Short mmCIF file of C-alpha atoms and ligand atoms in Angstrom, two decimals:
data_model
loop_
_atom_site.label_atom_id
_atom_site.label_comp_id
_atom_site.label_asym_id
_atom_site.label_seq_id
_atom_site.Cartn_x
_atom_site.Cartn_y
_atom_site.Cartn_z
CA UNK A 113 -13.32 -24.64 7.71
CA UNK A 114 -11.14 -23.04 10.10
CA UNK A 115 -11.17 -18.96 10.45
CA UNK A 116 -9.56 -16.59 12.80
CA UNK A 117 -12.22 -15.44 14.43
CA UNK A 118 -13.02 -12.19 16.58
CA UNK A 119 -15.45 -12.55 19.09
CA UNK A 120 -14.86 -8.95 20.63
CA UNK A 121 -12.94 -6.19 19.90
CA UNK A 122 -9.88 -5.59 21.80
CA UNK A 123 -6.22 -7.34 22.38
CA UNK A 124 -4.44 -9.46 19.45
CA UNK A 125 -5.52 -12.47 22.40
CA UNK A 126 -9.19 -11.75 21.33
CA UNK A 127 -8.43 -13.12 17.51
CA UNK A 128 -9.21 -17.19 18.08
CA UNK A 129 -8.87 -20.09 15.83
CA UNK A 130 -12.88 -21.46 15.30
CA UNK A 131 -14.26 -23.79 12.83
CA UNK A 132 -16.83 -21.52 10.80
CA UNK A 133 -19.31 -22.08 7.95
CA UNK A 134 -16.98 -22.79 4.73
CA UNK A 135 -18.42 -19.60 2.22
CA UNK A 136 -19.83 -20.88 -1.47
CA UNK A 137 -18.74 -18.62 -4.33
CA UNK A 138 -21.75 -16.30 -5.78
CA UNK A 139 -22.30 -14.57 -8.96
CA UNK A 140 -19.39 -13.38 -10.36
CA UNK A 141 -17.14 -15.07 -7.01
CA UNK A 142 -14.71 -17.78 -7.14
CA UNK A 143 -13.61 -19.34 -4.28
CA UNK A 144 -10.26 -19.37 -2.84
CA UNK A 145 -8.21 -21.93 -0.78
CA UNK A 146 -5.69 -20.04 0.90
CA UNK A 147 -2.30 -20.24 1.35
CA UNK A 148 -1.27 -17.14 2.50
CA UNK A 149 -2.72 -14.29 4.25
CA UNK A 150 -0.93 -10.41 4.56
CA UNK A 151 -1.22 -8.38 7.54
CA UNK A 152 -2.15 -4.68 7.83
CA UNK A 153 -2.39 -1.61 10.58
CA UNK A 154 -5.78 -1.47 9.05
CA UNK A 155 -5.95 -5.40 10.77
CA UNK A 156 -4.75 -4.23 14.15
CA UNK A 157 -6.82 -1.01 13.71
CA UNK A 158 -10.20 -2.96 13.05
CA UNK A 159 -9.27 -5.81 15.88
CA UNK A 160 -9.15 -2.82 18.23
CA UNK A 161 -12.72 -1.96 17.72
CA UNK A 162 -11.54 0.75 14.97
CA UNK A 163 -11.58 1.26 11.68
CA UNK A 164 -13.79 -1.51 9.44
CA UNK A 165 -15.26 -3.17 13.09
CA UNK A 166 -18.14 -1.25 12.80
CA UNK A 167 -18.95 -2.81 9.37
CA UNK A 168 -17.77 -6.34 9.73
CA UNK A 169 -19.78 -6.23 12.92
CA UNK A 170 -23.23 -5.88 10.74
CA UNK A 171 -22.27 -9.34 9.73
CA UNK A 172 -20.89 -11.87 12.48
CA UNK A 173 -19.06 -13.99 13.23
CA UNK A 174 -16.53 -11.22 12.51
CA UNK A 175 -13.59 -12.48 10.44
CA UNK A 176 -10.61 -9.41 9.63
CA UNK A 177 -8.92 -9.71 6.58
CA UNK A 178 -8.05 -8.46 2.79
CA UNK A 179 -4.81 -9.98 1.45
CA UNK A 180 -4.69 -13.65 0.34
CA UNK A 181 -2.79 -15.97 -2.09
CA UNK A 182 -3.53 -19.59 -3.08
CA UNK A 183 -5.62 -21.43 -5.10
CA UNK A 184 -9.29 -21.48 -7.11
CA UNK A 185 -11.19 -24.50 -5.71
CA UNK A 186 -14.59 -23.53 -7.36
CA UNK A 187 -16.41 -21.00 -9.65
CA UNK A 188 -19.19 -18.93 -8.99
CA UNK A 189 -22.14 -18.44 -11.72
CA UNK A 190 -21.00 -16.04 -14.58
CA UNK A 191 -16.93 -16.00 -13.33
CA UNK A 192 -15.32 -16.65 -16.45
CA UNK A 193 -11.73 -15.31 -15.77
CA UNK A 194 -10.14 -18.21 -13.55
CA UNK A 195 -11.07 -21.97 -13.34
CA UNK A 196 -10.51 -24.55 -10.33
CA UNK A 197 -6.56 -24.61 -10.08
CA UNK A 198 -5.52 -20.99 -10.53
CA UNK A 199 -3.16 -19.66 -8.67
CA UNK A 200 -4.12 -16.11 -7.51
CA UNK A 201 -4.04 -12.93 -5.23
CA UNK A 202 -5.29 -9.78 -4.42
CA UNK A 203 -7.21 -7.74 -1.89
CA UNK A 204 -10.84 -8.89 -1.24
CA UNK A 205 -13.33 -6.39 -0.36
CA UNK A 206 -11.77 -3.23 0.19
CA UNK A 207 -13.51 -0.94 1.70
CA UNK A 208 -15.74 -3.97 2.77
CA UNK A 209 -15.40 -7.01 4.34
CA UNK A 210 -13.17 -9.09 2.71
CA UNK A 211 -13.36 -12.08 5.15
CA UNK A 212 -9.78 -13.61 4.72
CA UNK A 213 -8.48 -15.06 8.03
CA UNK A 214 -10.15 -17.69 6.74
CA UNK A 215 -9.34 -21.54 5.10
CA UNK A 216 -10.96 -20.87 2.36
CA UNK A 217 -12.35 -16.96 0.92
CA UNK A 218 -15.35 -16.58 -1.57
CA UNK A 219 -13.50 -12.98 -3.56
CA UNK A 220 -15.15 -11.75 -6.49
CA UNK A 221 -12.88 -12.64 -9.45
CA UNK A 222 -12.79 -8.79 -10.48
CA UNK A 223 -10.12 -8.22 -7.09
CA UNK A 224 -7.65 -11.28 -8.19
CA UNK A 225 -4.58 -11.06 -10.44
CA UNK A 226 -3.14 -14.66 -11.71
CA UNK A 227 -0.40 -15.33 -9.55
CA UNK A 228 3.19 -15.29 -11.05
CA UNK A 229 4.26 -18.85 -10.98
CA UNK A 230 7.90 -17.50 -9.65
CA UNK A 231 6.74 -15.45 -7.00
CA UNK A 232 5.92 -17.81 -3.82
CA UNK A 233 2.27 -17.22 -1.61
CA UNK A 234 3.69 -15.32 0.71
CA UNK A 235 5.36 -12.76 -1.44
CA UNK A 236 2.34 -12.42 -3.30
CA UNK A 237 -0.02 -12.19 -0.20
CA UNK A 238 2.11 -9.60 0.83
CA UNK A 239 2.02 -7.99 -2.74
CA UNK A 240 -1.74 -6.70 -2.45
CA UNK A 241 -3.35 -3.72 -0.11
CA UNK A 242 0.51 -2.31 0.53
CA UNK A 243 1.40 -2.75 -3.44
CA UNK A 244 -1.91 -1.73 -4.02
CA UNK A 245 -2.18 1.78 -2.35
CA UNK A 246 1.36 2.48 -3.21
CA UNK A 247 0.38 1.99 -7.14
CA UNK A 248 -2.64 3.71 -7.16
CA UNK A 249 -1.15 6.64 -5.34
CA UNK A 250 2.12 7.23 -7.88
CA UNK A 251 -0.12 6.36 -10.44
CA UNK A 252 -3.50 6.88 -10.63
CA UNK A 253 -3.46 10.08 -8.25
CA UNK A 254 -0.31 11.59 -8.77
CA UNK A 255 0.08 10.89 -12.33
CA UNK A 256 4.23 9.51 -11.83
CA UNK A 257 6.48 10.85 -14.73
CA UNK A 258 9.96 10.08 -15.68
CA UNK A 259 12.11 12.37 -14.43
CA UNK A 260 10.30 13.74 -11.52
CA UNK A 261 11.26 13.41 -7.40
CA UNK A 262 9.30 11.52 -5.37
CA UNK A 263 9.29 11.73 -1.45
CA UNK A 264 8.35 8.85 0.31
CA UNK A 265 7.76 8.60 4.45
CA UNK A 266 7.93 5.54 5.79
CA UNK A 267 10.03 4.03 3.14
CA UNK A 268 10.88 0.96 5.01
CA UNK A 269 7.17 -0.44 6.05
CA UNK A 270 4.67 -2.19 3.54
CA UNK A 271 3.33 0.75 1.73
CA UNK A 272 6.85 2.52 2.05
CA UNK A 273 9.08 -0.21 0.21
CA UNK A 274 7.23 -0.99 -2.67
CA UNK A 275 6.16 2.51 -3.36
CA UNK A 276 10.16 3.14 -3.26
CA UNK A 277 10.77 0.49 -6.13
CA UNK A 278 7.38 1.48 -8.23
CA UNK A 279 8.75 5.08 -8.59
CA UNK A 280 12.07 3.70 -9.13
CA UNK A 281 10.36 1.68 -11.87
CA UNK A 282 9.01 5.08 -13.45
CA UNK A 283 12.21 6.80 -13.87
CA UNK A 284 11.97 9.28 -10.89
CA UNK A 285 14.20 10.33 -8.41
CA UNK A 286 13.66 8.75 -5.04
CA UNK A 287 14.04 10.26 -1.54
CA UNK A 288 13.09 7.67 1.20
CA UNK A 289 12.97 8.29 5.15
CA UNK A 290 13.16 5.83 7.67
CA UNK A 291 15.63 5.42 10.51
CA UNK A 292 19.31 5.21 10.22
CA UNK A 293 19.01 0.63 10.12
CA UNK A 294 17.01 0.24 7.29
CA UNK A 295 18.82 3.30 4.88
CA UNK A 296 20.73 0.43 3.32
CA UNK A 297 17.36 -1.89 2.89
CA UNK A 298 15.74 1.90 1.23
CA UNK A 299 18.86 2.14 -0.85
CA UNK A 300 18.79 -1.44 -2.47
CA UNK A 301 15.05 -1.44 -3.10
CA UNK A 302 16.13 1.69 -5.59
CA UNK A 303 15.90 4.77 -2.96
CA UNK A 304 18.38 7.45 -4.51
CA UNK A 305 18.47 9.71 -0.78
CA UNK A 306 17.54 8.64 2.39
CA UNK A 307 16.69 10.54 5.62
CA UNK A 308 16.70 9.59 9.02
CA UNK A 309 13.25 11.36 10.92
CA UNK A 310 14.80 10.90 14.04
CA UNK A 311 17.75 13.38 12.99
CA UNK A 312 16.18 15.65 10.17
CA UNK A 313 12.75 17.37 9.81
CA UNK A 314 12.04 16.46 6.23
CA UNK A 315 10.67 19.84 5.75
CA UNK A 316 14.14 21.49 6.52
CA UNK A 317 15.94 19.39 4.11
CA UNK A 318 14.00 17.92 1.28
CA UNK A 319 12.80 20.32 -1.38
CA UNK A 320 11.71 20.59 -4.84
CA UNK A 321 9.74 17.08 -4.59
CA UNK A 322 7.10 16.70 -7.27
CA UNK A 323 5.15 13.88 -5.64
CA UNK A 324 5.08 13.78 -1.70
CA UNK A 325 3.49 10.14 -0.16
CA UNK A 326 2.81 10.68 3.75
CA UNK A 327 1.48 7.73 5.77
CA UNK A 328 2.18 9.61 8.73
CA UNK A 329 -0.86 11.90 9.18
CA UNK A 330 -1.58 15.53 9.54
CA UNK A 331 1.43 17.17 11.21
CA UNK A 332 3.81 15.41 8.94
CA UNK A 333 1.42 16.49 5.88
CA UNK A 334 1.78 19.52 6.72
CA UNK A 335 5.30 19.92 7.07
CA UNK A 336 5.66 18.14 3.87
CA UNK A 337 4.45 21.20 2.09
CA UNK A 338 7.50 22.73 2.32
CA UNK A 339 9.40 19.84 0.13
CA UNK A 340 7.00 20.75 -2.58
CA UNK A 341 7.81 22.58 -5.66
CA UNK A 342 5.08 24.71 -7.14
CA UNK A 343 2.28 22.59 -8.91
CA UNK A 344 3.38 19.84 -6.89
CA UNK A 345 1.10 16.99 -5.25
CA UNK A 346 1.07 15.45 -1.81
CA UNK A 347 -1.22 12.44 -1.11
CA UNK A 348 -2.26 11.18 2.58
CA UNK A 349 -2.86 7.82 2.96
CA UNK A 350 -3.47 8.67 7.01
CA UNK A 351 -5.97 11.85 6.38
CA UNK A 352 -3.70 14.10 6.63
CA UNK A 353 -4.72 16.44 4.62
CA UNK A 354 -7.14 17.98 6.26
CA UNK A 355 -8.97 20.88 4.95
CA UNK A 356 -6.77 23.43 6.72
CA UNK A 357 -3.47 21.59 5.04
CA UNK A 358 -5.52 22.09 1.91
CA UNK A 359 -5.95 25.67 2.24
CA UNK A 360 -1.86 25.96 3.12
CA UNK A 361 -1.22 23.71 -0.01
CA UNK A 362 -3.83 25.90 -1.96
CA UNK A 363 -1.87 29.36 -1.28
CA UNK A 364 1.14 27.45 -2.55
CA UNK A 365 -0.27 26.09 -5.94
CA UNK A 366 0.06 22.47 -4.66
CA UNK A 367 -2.55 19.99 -4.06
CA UNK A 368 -3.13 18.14 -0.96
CA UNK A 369 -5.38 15.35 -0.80
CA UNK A 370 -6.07 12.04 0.99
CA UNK A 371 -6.29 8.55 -0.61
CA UNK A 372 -8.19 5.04 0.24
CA UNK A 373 -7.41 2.06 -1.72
CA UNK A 374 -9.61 -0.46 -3.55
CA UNK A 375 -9.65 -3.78 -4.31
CA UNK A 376 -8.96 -4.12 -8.08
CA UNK A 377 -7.59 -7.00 -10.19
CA UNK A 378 -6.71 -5.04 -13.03
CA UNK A 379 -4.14 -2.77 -11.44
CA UNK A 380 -3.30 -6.09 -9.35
CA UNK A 381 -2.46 -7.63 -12.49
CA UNK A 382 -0.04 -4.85 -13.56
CA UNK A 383 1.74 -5.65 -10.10
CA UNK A 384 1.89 -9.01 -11.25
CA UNK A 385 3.74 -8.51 -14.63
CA UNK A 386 6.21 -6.30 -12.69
CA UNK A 387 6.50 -9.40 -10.08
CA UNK A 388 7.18 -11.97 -12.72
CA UNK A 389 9.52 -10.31 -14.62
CA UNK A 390 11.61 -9.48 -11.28
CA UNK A 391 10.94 -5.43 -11.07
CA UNK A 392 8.82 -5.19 -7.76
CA UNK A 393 9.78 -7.31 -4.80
CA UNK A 394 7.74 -7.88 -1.48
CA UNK A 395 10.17 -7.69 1.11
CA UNK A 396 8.48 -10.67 3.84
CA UNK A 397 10.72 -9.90 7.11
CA UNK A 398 8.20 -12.38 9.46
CA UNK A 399 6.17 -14.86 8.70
CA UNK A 400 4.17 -16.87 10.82
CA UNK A 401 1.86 -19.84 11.32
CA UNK A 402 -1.94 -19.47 11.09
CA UNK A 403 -2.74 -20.56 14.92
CA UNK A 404 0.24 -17.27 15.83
CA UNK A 405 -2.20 -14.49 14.12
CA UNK A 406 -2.02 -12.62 17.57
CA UNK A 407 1.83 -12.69 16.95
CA UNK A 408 1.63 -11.28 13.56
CA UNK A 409 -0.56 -8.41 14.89
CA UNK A 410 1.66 -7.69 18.15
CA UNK A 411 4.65 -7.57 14.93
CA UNK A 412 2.98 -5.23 13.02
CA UNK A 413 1.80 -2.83 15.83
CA UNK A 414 5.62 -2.39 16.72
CA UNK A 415 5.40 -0.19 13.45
CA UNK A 416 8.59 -1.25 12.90
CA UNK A 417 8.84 -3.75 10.11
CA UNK A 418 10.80 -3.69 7.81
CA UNK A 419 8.39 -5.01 4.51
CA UNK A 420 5.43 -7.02 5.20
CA UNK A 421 4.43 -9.29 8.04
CA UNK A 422 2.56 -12.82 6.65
CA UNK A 423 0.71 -15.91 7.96
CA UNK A 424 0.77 -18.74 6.09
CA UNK A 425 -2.63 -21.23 6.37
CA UNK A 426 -2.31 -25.30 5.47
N1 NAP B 64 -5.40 5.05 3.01
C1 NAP B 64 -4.99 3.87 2.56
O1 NAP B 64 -5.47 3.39 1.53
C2 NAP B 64 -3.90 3.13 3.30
C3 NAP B 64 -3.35 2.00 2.71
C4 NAP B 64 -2.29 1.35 3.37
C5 NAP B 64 -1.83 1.85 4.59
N2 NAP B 64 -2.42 2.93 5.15
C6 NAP B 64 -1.92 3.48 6.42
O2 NAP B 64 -0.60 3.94 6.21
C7 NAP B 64 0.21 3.71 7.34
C8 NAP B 64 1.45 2.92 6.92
O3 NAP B 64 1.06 1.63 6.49
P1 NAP B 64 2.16 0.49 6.27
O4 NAP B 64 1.46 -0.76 5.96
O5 NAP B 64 3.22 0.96 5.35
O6 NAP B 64 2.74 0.43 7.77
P2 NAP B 64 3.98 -0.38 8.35
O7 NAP B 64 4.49 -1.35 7.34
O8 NAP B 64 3.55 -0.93 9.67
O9 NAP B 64 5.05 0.75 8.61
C9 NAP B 64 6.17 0.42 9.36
C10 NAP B 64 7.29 1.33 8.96
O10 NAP B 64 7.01 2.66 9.37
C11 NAP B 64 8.25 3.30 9.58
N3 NAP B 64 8.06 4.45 10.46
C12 NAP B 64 7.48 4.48 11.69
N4 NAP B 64 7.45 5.75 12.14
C13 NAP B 64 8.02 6.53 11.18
C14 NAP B 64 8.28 7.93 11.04
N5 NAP B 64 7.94 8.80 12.01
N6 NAP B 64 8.86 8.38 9.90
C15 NAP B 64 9.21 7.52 8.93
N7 NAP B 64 9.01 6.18 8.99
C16 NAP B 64 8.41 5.70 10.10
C17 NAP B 64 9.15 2.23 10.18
O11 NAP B 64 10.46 2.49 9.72
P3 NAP B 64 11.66 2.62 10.79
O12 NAP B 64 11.72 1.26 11.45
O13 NAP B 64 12.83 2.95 9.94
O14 NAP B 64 11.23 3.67 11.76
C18 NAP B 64 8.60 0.92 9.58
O15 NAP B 64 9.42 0.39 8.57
C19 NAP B 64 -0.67 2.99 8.34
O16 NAP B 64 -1.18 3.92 9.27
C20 NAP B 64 -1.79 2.42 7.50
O17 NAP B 64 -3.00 2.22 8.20
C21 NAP B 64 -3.45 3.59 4.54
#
């Protein structure tokens, strides 16, 4: 099979089309043909030599990867969940090595969701680590409520939009920021206020937030404390909160703490139900061919899309 394959660490150049081993399912594996593949900053972080390179590395040839959709071609021993024509998605392997700039991907069945049969590959593909994180955040960490106000940064990128139109979905008030161009995209994926960094310091004009998402990192964590109401919760997805952030959040009765998603099919599935019945959306604002995967990298380390970035494979 064919597999985008990094020899060394280093420039979005370095990822190369290479015809690799095809993987067999194991215990408790299926094994995917794929149709479409999602790209991350964690991608462009681990091609650099950051990140996950360190781990992929202990097992060569080194193929990046987490987000795929397409289609069960074969069962491991013991997978009972999906048979040979399933459509599916998910995030393989995360934290791990999930191995999917690939043709085909052997993904233990317990990271896949059944794909909704009106949502196309590459809106599911790009449904998975972003949707992911953005869900287990508002909802497994921060406990989302009805009623509440939510402050999202980077409400325009992967994590950003859908974690917009998830709290949306929970009743809660939404305050989004991104730059002036994309406060009408923040607005129709449910945003209620918008703020433009480049003109505002959130922390002189947001306040009384319940839930605070930064993907920003520590100096933005920080001065997200001061949107906070008392008991409130802020959650880094970029280690922000470092333990002097937690002390500062400590004083103020809030709690600051930082977040890594993980693969899981369950909590995929529940992003599926929302996805078929047309209440979460992956916004797909480039999508490319399979032989342009150093395109799709250069795209998403402008860290300016808008939505997800996508390569399709087949
Ligand atoms: N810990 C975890 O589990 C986890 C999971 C997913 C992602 N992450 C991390 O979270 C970060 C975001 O991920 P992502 O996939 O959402 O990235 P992304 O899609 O590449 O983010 C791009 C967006 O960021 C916005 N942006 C850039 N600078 C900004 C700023 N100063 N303030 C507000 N918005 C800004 C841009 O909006 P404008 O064009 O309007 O500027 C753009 O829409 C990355 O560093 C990623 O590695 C961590």
């Amino acid at each position: 099979m064919k597999a985008m394959v990094l020899r060394e660490p280093g420039a979005p150049d370095n990822l190369r089309l290479e015809e690799v081993e095809k993987p067999s399912p194991q215990k408790g594996e299926v094994l995917v043909k794929v149709r479409a593949i999602s790209i991350n900053p964690v991608d462009t972080k681990t091609r650099e030599g950051k990140a996950f390179y360190n781990q992929l590395n202990e097992t060569p040839p080194v193929i990046i990867g987490w987000d795929i959709s397409g289609e069960v071609v074969e069962v491991g021993e013991d997978a009972k969940f999906f048979k040979p024509g399933d459509e599916v998605f998910g995030m393989v392997n995360f934290p791990g090595n999930g191995r999917a700039y690939a043709e085909y991907v052997a993904a233990p069945e317990a990271h896949l969701a059944h794909k909704p049969a009106n949502v196309p590959h590459h809106e599911a593909a790009a449904a998975t680590l972003a949707a992911l994180t953005a869900w287990q955040v508002l909802v497994h960490e921060a406990g989302i409520q009805p009623g509440q106000r939510v402050l999202v940064h980077a409400a325009a990128g992967g994590v950003g939009h859908f974690a917009v139109q998830l709290a949306k979905y929970f009743k809660a008030t939404v305050v989004g920021t991104a730059s002036a161009e994309n406060h009408d995209f923040l607005r129709n994926m449910g945003a209620d206020e918008t703020i433009d960094y480049n003109e505002y310091k959130v922390g002189d004009v947001v306040r009384d937030a319940d839930i605070v998402l930064d993907s920003l990192g520590e100096e933005n964590t920080r001065r997200s404390l001061q949107t906070l109401k008392d008991g409130g919760k802020i959650i880094s997805i970029l280690g922000g909160a470092k333990e002097a952030v937690q002390q500062l959040a400590k004083e103020r009765n809030i709690e600051a703490k930082n977040y890594l998603v993980h693969s899981s099919g369950e909590d995929q599935t529940k992003l599926a139900e929302l996805m078929a019945q047309g209440l979460l959306t992956a916004h797909v604002s480039h999508v490319y061919d399979f032989e342009d995967m150093a395109k799709a990298h250069q795209q998403v380390e402008t860290r300016k899309t808008r939505g997800k970035v996508v390569v399709t494979v087949g």
